[in-house]
PDB file of C-alpha atoms in Angstrom:
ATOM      1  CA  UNK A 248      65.087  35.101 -48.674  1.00 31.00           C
ATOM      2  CA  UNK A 249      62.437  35.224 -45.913  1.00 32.00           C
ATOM      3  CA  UNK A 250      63.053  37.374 -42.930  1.00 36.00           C
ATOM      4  CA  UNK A 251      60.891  36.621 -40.695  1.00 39.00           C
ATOM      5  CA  UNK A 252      58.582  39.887 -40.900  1.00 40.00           C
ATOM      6  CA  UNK A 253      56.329  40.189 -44.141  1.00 42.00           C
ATOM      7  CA  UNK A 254      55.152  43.112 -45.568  1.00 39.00           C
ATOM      8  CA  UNK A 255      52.572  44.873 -43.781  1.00 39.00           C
ATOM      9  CA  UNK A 256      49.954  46.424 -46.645  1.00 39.00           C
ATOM     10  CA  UNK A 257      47.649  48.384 -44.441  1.00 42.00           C
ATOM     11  CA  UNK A 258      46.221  49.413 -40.734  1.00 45.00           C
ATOM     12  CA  UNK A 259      44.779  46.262 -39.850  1.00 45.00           C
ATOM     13  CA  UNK A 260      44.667  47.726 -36.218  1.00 55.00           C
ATOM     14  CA  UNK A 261      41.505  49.665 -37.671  1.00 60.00           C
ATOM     15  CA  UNK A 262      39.709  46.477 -38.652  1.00 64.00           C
ATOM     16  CA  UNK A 263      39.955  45.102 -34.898  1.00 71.00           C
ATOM     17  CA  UNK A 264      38.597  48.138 -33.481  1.00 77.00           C
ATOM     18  CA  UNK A 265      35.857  47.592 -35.989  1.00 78.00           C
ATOM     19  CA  UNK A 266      35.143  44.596 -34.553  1.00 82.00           C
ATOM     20  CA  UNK A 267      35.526  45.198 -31.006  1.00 84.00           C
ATOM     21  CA  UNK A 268      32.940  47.793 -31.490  1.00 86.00           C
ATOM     22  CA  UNK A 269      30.661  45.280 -32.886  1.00 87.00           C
ATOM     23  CA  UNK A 270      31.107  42.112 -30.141  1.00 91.00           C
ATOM     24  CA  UNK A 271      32.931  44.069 -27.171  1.00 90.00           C
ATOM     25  CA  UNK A 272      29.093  44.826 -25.879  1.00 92.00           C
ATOM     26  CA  UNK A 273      28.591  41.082 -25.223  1.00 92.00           C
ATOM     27  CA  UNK A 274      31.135  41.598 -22.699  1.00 90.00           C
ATOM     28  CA  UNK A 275      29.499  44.074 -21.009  1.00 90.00           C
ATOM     29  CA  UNK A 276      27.215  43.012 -17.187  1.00 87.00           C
ATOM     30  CA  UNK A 277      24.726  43.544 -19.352  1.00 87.00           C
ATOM     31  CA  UNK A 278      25.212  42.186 -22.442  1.00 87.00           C
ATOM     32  CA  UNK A 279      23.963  43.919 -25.741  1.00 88.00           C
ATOM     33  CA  UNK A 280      22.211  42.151 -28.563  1.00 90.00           C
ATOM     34  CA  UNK A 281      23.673  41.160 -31.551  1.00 90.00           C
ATOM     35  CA  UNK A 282      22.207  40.162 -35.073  1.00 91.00           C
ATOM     36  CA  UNK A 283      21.692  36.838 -36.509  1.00 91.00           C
ATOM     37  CA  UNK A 284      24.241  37.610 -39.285  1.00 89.00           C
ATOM     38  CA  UNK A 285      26.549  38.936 -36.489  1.00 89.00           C
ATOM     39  CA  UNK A 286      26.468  35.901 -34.085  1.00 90.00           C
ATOM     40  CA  UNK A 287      26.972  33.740 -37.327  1.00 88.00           C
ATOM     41  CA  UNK A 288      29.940  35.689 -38.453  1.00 86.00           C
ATOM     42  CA  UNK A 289      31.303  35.141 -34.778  1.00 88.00           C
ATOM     43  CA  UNK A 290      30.989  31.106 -34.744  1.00 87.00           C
ATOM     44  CA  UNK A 291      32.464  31.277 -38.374  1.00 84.00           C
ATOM     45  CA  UNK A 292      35.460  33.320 -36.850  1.00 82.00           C
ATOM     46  CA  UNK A 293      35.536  30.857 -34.133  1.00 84.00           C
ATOM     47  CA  UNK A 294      35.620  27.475 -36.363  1.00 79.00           C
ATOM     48  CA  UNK A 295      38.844  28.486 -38.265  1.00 75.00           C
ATOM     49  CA  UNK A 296      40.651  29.571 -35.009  1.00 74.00           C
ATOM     50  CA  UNK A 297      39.846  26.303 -33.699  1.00 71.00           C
ATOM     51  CA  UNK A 298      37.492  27.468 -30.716  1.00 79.00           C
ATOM     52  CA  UNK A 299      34.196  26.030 -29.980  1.00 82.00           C
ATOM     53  CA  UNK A 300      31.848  28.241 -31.343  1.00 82.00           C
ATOM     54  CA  UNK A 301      28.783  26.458 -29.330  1.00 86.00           C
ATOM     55  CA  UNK A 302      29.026  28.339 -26.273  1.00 88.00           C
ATOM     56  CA  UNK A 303      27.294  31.809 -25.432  1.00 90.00           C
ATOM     57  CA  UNK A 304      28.059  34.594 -27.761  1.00 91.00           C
ATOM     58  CA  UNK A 305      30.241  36.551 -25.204  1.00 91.00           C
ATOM     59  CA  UNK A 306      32.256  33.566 -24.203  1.00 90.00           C
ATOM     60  CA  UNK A 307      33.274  32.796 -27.489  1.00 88.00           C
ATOM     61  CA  UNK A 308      33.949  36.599 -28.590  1.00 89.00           C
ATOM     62  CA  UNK A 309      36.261  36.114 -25.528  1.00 86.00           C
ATOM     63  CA  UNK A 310      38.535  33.761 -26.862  1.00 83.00           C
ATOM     64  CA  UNK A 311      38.621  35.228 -30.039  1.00 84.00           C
ATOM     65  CA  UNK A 312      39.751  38.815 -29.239  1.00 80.00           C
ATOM     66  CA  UNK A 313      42.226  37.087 -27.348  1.00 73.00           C
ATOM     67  CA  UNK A 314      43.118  35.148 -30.682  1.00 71.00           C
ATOM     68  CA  UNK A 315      42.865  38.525 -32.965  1.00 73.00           C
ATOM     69  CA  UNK A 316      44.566  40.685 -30.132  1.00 65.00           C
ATOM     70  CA  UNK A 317      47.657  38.254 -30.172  1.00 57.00           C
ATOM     71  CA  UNK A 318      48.001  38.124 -34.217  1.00 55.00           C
ATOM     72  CA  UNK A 319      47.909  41.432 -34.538  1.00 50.00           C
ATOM     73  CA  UNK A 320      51.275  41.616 -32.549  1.00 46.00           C
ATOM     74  CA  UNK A 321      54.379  42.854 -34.800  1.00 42.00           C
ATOM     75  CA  UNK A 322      55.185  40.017 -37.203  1.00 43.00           C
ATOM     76  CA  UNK A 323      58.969  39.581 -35.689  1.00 40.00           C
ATOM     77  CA  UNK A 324      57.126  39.302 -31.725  1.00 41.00           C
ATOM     78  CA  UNK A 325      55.154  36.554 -32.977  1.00 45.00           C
ATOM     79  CA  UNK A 326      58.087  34.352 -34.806  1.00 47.00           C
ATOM     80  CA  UNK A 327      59.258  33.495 -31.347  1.00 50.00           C
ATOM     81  CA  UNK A 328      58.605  29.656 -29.939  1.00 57.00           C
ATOM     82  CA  UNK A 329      58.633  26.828 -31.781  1.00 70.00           C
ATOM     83  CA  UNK A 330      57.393  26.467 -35.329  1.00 76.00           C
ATOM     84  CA  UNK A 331      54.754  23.233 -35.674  1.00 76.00           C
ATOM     85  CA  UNK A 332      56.026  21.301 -38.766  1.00 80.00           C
ATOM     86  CA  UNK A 333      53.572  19.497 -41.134  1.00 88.00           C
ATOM     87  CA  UNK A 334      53.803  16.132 -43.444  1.00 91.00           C
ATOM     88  CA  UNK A 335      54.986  18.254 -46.860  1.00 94.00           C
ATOM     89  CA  UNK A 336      51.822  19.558 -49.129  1.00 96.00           C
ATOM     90  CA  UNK A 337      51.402  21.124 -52.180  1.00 97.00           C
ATOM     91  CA  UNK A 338      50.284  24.292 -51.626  1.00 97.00           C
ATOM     92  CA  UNK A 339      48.656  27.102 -54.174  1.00 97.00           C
ATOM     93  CA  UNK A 340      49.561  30.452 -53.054  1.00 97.00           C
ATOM     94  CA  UNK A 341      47.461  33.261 -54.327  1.00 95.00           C
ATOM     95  CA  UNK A 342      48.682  37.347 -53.268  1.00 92.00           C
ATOM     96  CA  UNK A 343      48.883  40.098 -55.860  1.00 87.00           C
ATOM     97  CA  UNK A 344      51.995  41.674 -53.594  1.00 88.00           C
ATOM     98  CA  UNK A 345      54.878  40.457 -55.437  1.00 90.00           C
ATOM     99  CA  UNK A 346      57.201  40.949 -52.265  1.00 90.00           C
ATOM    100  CA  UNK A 347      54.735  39.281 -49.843  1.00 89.00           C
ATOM    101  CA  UNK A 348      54.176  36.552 -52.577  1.00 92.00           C
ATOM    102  CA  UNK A 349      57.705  35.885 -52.782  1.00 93.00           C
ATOM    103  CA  UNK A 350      58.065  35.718 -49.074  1.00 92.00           C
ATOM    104  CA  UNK A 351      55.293  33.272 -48.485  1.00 93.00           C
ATOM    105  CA  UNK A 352      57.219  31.050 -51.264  1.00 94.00           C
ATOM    106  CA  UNK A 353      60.489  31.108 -49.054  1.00 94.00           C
ATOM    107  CA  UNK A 354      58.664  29.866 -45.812  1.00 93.00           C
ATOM    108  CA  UNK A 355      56.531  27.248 -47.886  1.00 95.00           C
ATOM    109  CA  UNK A 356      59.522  25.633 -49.884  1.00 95.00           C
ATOM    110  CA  UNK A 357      62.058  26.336 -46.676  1.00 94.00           C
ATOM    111  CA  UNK A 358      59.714  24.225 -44.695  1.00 94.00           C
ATOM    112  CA  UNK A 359      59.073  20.906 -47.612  1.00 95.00           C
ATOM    113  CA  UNK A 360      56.297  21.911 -49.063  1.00 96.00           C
ATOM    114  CA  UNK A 361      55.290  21.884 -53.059  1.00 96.00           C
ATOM    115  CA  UNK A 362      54.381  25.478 -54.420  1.00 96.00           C
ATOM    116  CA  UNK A 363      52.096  26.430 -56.966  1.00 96.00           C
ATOM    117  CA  UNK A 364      52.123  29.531 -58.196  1.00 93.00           C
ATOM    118  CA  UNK A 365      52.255  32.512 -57.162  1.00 94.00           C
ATOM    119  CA  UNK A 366      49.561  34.117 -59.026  1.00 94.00           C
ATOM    120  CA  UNK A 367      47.951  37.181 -58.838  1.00 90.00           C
ATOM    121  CA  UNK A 368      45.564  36.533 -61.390  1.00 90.00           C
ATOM    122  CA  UNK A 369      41.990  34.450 -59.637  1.00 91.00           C
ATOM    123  CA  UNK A 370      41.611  33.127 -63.541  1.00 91.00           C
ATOM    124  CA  UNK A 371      44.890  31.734 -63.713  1.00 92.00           C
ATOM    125  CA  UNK A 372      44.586  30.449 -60.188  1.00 93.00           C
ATOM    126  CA  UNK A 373      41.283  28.592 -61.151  1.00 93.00           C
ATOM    127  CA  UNK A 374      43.305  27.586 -64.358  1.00 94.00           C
ATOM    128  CA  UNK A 375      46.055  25.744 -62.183  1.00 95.00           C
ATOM    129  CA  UNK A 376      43.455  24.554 -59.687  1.00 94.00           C
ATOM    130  CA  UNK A 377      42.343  22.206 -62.362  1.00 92.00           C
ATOM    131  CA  UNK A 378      45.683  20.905 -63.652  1.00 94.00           C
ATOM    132  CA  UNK A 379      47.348  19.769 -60.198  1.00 93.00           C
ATOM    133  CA  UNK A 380      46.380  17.952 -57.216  1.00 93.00           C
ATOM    134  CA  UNK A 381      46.257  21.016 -54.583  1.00 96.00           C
ATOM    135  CA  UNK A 382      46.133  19.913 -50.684  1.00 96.00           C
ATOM    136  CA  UNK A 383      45.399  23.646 -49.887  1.00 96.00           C
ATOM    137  CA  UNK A 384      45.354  27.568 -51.361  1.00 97.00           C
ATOM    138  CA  UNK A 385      46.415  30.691 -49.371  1.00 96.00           C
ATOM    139  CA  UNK A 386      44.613  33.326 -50.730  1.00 94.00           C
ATOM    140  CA  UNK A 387      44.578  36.809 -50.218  1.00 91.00           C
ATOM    141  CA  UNK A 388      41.200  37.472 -49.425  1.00 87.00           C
ATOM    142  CA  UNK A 389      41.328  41.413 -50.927  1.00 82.00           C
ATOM    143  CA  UNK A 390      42.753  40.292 -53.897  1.00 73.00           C
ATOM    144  CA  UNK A 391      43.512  42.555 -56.742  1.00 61.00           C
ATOM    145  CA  UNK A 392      39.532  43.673 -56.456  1.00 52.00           C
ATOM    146  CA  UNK A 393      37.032  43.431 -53.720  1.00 48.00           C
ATOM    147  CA  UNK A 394      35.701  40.258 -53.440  1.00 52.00           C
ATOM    148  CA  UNK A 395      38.059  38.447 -55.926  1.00 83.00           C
ATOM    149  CA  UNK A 396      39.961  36.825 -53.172  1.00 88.00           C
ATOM    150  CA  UNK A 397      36.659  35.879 -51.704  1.00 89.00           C
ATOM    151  CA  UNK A 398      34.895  34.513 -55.011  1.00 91.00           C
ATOM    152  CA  UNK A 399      38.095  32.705 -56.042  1.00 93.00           C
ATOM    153  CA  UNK A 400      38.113  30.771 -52.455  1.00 92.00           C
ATOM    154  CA  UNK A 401      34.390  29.645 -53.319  1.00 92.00           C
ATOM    155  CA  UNK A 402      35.358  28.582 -56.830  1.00 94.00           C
ATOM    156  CA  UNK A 403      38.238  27.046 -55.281  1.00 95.00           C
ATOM    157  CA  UNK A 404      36.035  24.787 -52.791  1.00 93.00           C
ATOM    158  CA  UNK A 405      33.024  24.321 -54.596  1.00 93.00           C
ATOM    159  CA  UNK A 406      34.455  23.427 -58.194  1.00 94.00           C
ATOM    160  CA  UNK A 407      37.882  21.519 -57.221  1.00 93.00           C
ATOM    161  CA  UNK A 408      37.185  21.059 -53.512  1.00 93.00           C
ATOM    162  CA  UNK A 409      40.208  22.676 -52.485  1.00 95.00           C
ATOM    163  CA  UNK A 410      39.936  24.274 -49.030  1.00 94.00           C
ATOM    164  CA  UNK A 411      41.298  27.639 -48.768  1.00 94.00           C
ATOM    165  CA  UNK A 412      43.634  29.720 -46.281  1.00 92.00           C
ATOM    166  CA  UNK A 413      42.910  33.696 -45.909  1.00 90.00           C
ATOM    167  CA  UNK A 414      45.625  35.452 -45.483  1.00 88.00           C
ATOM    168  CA  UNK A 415      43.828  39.326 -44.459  1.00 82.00           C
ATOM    169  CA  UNK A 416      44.858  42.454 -42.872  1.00 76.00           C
ATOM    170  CA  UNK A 417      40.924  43.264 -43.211  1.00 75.00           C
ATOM    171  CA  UNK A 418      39.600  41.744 -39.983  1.00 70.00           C
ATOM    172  CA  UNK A 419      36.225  42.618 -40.758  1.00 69.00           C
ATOM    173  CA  UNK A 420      36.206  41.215 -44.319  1.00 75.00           C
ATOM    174  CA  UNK A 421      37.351  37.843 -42.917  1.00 75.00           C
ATOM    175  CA  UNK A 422      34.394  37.705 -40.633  1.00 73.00           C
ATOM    176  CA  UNK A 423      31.920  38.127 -43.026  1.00 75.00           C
ATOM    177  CA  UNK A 424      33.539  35.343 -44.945  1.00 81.00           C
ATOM    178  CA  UNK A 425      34.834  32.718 -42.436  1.00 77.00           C
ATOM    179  CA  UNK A 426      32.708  29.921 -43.594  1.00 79.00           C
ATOM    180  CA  UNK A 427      34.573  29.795 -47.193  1.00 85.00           C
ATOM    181  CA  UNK A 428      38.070  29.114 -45.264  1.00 85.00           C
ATOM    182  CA  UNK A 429      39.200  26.372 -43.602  1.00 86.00           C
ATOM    183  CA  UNK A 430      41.934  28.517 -41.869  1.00 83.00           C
ATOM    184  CA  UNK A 431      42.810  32.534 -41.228  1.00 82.00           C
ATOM    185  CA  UNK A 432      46.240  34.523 -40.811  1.00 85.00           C
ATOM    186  CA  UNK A 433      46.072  37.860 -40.500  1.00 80.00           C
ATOM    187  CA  UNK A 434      48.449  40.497 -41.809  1.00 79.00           C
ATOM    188  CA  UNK A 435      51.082  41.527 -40.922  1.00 77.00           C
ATOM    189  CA  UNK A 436      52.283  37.876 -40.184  1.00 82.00           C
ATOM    190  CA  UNK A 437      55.401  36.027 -39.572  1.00 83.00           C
ATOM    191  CA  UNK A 438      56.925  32.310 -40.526  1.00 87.00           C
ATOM    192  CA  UNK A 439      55.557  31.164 -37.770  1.00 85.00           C
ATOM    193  CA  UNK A 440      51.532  32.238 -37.975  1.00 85.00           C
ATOM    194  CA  UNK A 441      51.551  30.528 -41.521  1.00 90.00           C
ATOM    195  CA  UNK A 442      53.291  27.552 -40.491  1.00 91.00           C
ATOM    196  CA  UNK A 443      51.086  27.376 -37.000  1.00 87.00           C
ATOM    197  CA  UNK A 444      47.810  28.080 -39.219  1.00 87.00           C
ATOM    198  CA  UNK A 445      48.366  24.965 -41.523  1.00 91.00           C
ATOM    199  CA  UNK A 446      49.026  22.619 -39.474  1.00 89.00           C
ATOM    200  CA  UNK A 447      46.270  23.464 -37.337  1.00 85.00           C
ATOM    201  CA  UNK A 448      44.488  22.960 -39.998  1.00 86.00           C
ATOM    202  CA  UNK A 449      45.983  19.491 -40.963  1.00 90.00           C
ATOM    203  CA  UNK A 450      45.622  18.404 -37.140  1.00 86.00           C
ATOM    204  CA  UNK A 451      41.768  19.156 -37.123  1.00 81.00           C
ATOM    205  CA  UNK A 452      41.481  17.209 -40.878  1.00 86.00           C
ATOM    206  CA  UNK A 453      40.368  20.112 -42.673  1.00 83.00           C
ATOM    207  CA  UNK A 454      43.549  19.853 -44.891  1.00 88.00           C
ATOM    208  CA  UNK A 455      44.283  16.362 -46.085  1.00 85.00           C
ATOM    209  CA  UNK A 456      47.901  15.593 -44.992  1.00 74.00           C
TER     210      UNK A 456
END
């Protein structure tokens, strides 16, 4: 049964300094200068947090350290408040931790959604994707080998148009590959960041509810 605090699979406190190093300059009275790539990797960050992306570099790195600073509180801190609810979905989960995969099932199913899966597998996963009507996939974005996670969420979108959660203790790896996913939730995470993540994600019609 879900606890409330799933398993946390590696320093993801690392990854946000990694970042901060990269963007924290734009705070600076004199901001520094950052790449194209960079500044695109930013507004892709931005979109699936639901901040405007639009706005000077430094005002929207901001907000998101804010947003990144506050996930990567301990999983039971950030179950408190109240947990948005969502019109029920059928949902694909992909996460080659069979404890965390298991998990994710209880808080899907405990709050009336359809599960498919878990797999572990990206072929198998592209093997369901084409046999049932999937509203969304939560994928881990490292899975099994680097990259997987992230070529699975293109075949995902691109082949059965099926927009795709990350679910990431690799900040850095997410940037890069924002614009594939419709939605982020970084590790170690609680009922509540899932939950809070899709229907987000429902609200701003990225999923189809």
């Amino acid at each position: 049964m879900f606890d409330g605090t799933l398993t946390r699979t590696r320093d993801e406190g690392a990854d946000l300094v990694r970042l901060r190093r990269l963007y924290d300059g734009l705070l600076d009275p004199r901001p520094t200068e950052i790449s194209a790539e960079a500044r695109g990797d930013l507004e892709a960050m931005a979109r699936i947090f639901d901040l405007d992306g639009d706005r000077p570099p430094a005002e929207v790195w901001r907000d998101l350290r804010a947003v990144l600073t506050r996930q990567a509180v301990p999983a039971h801190q950030a179950d408190d408040g109240q947990i948005p609810t969502t019109s029920p979905l059928t949902i694909m989960v992909v996460e080659d931790d069979p404890l965390m995969a298991a998990d994710l099932m209880d808080v899907l199913v405990e709050a009336g959604h359809g599960v498919v899966g878990p797999f572990s597998d990206p072929a198998a996963a592209t093997t369901a994707a084409g046999l049932h009507a999937v509203d969304l996939a939560l994928v881990d974005i490292n899975l099994i080998g680097e990259g997987d996670g992230v070529a699975l969420a293109r075949t995902l979108t691109e082949t059965w148009g099926v927009p795709v959660m990350f679910l990431s203790g690799d900040v850095a790896a997410a940037a890069r590959h924002a614009r594939l996913a419709t939605a982020l939730v970084l590790k170690p995470y609680g009922r509540r960041d899932v939950l809070t993540a899709i229907a987000r994600a429902v609200d701003r019609g990225a999923v189809a509810a």
